[in-house]
Short mmCIF file of C-alpha atoms in Angstrom, two decimals:
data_model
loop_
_atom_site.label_atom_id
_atom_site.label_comp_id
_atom_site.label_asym_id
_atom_site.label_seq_id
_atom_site.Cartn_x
_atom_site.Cartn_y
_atom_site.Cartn_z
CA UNK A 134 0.00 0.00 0.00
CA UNK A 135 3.12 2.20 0.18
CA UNK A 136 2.38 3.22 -3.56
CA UNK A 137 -0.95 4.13 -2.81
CA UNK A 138 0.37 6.92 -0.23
CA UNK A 139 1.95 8.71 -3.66
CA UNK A 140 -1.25 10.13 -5.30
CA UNK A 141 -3.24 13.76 -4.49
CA UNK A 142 -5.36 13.67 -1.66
CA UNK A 143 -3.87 10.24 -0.23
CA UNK A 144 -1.29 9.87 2.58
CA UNK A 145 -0.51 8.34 5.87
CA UNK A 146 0.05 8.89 9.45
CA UNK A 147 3.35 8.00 10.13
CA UNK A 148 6.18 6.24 8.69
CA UNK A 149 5.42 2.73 10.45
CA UNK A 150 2.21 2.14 9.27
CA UNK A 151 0.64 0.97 5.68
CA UNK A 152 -2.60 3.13 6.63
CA UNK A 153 -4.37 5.12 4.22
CA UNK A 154 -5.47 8.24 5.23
CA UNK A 155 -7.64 9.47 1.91
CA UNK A 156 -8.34 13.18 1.77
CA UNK A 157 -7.78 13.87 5.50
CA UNK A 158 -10.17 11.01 7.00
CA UNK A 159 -8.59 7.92 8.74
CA UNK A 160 -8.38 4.43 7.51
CA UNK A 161 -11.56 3.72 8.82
CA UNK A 162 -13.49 5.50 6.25
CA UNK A 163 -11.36 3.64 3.73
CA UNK A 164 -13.09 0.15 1.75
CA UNK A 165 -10.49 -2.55 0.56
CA UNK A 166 -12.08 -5.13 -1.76
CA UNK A 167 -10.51 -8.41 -2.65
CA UNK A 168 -11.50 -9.37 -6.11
CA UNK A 169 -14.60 -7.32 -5.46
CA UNK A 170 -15.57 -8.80 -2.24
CA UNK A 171 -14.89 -6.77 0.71
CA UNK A 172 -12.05 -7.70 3.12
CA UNK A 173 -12.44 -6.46 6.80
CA UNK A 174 -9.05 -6.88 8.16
CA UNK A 175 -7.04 -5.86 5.03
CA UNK A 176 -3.68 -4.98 7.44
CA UNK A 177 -1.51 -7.22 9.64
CA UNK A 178 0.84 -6.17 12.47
CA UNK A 179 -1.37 -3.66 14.03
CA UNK A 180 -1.22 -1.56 10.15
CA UNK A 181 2.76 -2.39 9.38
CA UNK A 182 2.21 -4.92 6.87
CA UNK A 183 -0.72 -5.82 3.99
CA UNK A 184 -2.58 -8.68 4.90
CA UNK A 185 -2.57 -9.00 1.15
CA UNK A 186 0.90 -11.03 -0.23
CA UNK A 187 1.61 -8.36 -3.14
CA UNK A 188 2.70 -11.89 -5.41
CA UNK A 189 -1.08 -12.50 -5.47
CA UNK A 190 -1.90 -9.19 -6.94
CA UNK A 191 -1.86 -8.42 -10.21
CA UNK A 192 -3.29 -4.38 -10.42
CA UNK A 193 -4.59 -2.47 -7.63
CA UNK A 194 -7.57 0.42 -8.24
CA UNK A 195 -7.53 3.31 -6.07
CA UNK A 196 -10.98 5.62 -5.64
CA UNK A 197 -10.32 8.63 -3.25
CA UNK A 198 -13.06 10.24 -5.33
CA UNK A 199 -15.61 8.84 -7.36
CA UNK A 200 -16.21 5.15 -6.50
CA UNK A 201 -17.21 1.88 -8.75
CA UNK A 202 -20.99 1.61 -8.05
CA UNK A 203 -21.04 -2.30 -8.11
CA UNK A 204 -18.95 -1.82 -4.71
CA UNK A 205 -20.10 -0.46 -1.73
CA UNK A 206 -17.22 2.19 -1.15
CA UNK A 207 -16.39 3.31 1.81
CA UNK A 208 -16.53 7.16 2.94
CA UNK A 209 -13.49 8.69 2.04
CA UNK A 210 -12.23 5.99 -0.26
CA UNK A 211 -11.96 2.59 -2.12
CA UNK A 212 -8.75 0.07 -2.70
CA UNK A 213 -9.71 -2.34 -5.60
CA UNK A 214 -7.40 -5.35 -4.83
CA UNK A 215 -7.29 -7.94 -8.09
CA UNK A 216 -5.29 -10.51 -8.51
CA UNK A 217 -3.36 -12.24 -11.15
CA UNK A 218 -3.98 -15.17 -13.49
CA UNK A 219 -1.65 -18.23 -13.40
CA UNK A 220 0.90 -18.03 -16.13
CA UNK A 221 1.69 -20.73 -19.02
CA UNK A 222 4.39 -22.36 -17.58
CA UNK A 223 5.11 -23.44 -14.07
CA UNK A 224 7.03 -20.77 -11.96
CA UNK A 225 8.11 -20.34 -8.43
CA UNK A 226 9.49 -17.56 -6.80
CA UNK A 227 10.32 -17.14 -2.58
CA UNK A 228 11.77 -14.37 0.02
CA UNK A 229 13.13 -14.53 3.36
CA UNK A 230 13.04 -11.30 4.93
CA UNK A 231 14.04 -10.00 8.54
CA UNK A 232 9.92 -10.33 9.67
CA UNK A 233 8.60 -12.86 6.89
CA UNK A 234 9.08 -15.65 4.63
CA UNK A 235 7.09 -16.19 1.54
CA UNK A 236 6.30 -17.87 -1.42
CA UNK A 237 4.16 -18.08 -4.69
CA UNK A 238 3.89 -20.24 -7.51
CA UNK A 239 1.68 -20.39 -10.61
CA UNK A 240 1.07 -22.61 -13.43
CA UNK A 241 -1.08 -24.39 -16.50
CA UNK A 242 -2.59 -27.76 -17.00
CA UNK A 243 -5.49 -29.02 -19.30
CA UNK A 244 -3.61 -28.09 -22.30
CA UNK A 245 -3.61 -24.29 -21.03
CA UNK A 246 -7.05 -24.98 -20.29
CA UNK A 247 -6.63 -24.70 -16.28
CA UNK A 248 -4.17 -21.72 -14.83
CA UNK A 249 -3.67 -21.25 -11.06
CA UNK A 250 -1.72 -19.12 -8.97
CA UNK A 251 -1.18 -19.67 -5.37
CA UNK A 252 1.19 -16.95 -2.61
CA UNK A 253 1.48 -18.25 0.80
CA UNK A 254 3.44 -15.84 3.72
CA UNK A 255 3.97 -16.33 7.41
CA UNK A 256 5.68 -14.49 10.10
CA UNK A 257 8.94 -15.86 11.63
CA UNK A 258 9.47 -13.53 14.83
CA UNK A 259 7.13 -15.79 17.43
CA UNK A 260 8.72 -18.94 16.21
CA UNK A 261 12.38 -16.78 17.26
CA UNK A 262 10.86 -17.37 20.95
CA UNK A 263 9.76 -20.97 20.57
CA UNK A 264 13.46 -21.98 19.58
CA UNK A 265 14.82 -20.05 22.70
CA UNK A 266 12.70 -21.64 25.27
CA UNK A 267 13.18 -25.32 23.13
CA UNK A 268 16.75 -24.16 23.96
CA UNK A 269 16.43 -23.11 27.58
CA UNK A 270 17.29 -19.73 27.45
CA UNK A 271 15.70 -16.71 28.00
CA UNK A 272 12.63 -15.53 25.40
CA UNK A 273 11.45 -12.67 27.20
CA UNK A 274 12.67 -10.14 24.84
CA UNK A 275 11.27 -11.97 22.14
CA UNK A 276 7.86 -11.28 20.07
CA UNK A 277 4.70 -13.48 21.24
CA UNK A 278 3.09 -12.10 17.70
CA UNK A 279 2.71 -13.46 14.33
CA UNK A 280 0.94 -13.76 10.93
CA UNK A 281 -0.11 -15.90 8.31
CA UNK A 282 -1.60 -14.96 4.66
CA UNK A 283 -2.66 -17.48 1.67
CA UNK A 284 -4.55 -16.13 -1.34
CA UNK A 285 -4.99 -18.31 -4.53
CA UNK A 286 -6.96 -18.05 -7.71
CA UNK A 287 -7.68 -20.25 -10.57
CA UNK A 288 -9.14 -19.75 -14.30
CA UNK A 289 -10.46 -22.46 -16.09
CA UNK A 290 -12.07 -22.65 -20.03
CA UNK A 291 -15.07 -24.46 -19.86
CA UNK A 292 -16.72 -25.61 -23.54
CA UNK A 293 -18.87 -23.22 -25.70
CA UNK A 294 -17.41 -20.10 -24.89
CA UNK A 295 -18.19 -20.47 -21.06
CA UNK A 296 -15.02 -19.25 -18.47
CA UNK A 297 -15.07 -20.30 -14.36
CA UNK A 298 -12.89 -17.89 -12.18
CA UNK A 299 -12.71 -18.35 -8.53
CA UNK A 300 -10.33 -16.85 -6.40
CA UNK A 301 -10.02 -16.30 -2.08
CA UNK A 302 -7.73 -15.52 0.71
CA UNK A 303 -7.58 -16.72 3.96
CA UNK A 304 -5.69 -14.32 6.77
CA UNK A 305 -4.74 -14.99 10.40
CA UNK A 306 -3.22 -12.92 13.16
CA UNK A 307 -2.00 -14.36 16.55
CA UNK A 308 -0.94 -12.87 20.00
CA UNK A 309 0.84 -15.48 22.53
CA UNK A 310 2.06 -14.17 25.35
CA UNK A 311 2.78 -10.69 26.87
CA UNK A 312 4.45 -7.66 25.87
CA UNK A 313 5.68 -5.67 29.10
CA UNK A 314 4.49 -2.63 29.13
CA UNK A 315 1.60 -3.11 26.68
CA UNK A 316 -0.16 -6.22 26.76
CA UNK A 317 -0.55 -8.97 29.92
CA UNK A 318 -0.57 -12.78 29.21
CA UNK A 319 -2.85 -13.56 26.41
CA UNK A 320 -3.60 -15.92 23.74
CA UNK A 321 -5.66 -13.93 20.79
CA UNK A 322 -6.68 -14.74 17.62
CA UNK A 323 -7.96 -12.77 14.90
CA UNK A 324 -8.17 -12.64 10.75
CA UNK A 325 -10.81 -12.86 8.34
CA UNK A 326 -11.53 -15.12 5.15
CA UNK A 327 -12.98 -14.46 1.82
CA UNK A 328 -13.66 -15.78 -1.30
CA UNK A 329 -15.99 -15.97 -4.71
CA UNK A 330 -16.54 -17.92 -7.58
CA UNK A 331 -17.68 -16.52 -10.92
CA UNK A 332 -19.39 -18.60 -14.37
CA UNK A 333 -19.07 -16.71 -17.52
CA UNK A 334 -21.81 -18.48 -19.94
CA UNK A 335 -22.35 -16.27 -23.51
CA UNK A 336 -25.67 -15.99 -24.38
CA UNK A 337 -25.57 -16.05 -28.11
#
């Protein structure tokens, strides 16, 4: 969403958050659609990071004005997530960063009948603590928080003409343990799931 900070009238509120402020109003009053379903916890990491792996998207739509009126937009502004078709041949492609590590892959089958795509991320900073304690040591300076994304999507060419699409994401969020100073013992889970399916039949 860092791009998306670039255009008039959109910006955020700090440097450590992915939150778009649109034309003065807070994130709030700003819709994020997934394939044009609406997803209601688009950020991870309390707004650091997209809850969206950017290897499943293949063009982002921005409305801080004027908004599509098959979506219900929200009241400063709409982000039009879509994401990409599966490619010809097979391909692969993976990071390891210092918070994540992540992967995607896409492909063909059917004779180039069938494409799919699939990006999977997770979080590696709670599993940091895990490997202390498994080693006896001390994990209190370590992060009880982590995150998990998958999105796929897959196109198939039906006879006649006729085209199925279907596409969703599934996104997860967990707090285990405490963070002195701001959060006592807990054990919290949080995320949201979405998906849709669309037939393309011609008529004549």
């Amino acid at each position: 969403s860092r791009p998306l900070q670039r255009p008039l009238g959109a910006a955020t509120r700090h440097d450590y958050t992915t939150e778009l402020w649109t034309r003065g109003a807070t994130w709030a009053q700003t819709a994020v659609y997934f394939d044009g379903v609406p997803l209601f916890n688009p950020l991870h990491a309390a707004g650091a990071v997209s809850a969206v792996n950017p290897d499943a998207v293949g063009a982002v739509f921005f409305h801080p004005g004027v908004q599509p009126a098959e979506l219900a937009g929200g009241a400063a502004g709409l982000v039009d997530l879509r994401t990409r078709r599966g490619g010809d041949v097979l391909r692969g492609a993976g990071e390891l960063s210092l918070l994540s590590v992540r992967a995607a892959a896409d492909g063909s089958a059917l004779d180039g009948r069938l494409s799919w795509m699939a990006a999977a991320r997770r979080s590696h900073l709670d599993l940091l603590g895990v490997g202390i304690r498994a080693l006896g040591g001390d994990s209190a300076g370590a992060v009880p928080y982590g995150f998990s994304d998958l999105a796929a999507r897959v196109d198939l060419r039906l006879g006649g003409g006729a085209r199925l699409e279907a596409s969703g994401i599934h996104e997860a969020d967990r707090l285990d343990g405490e963070v002195p100073g701001m959060v006592r013992e807990a054990d919290a889970r949080w995320g949201s799931s979405a998906g849709r399916a669309t037939l393309a039949v011609p008529l004549l």
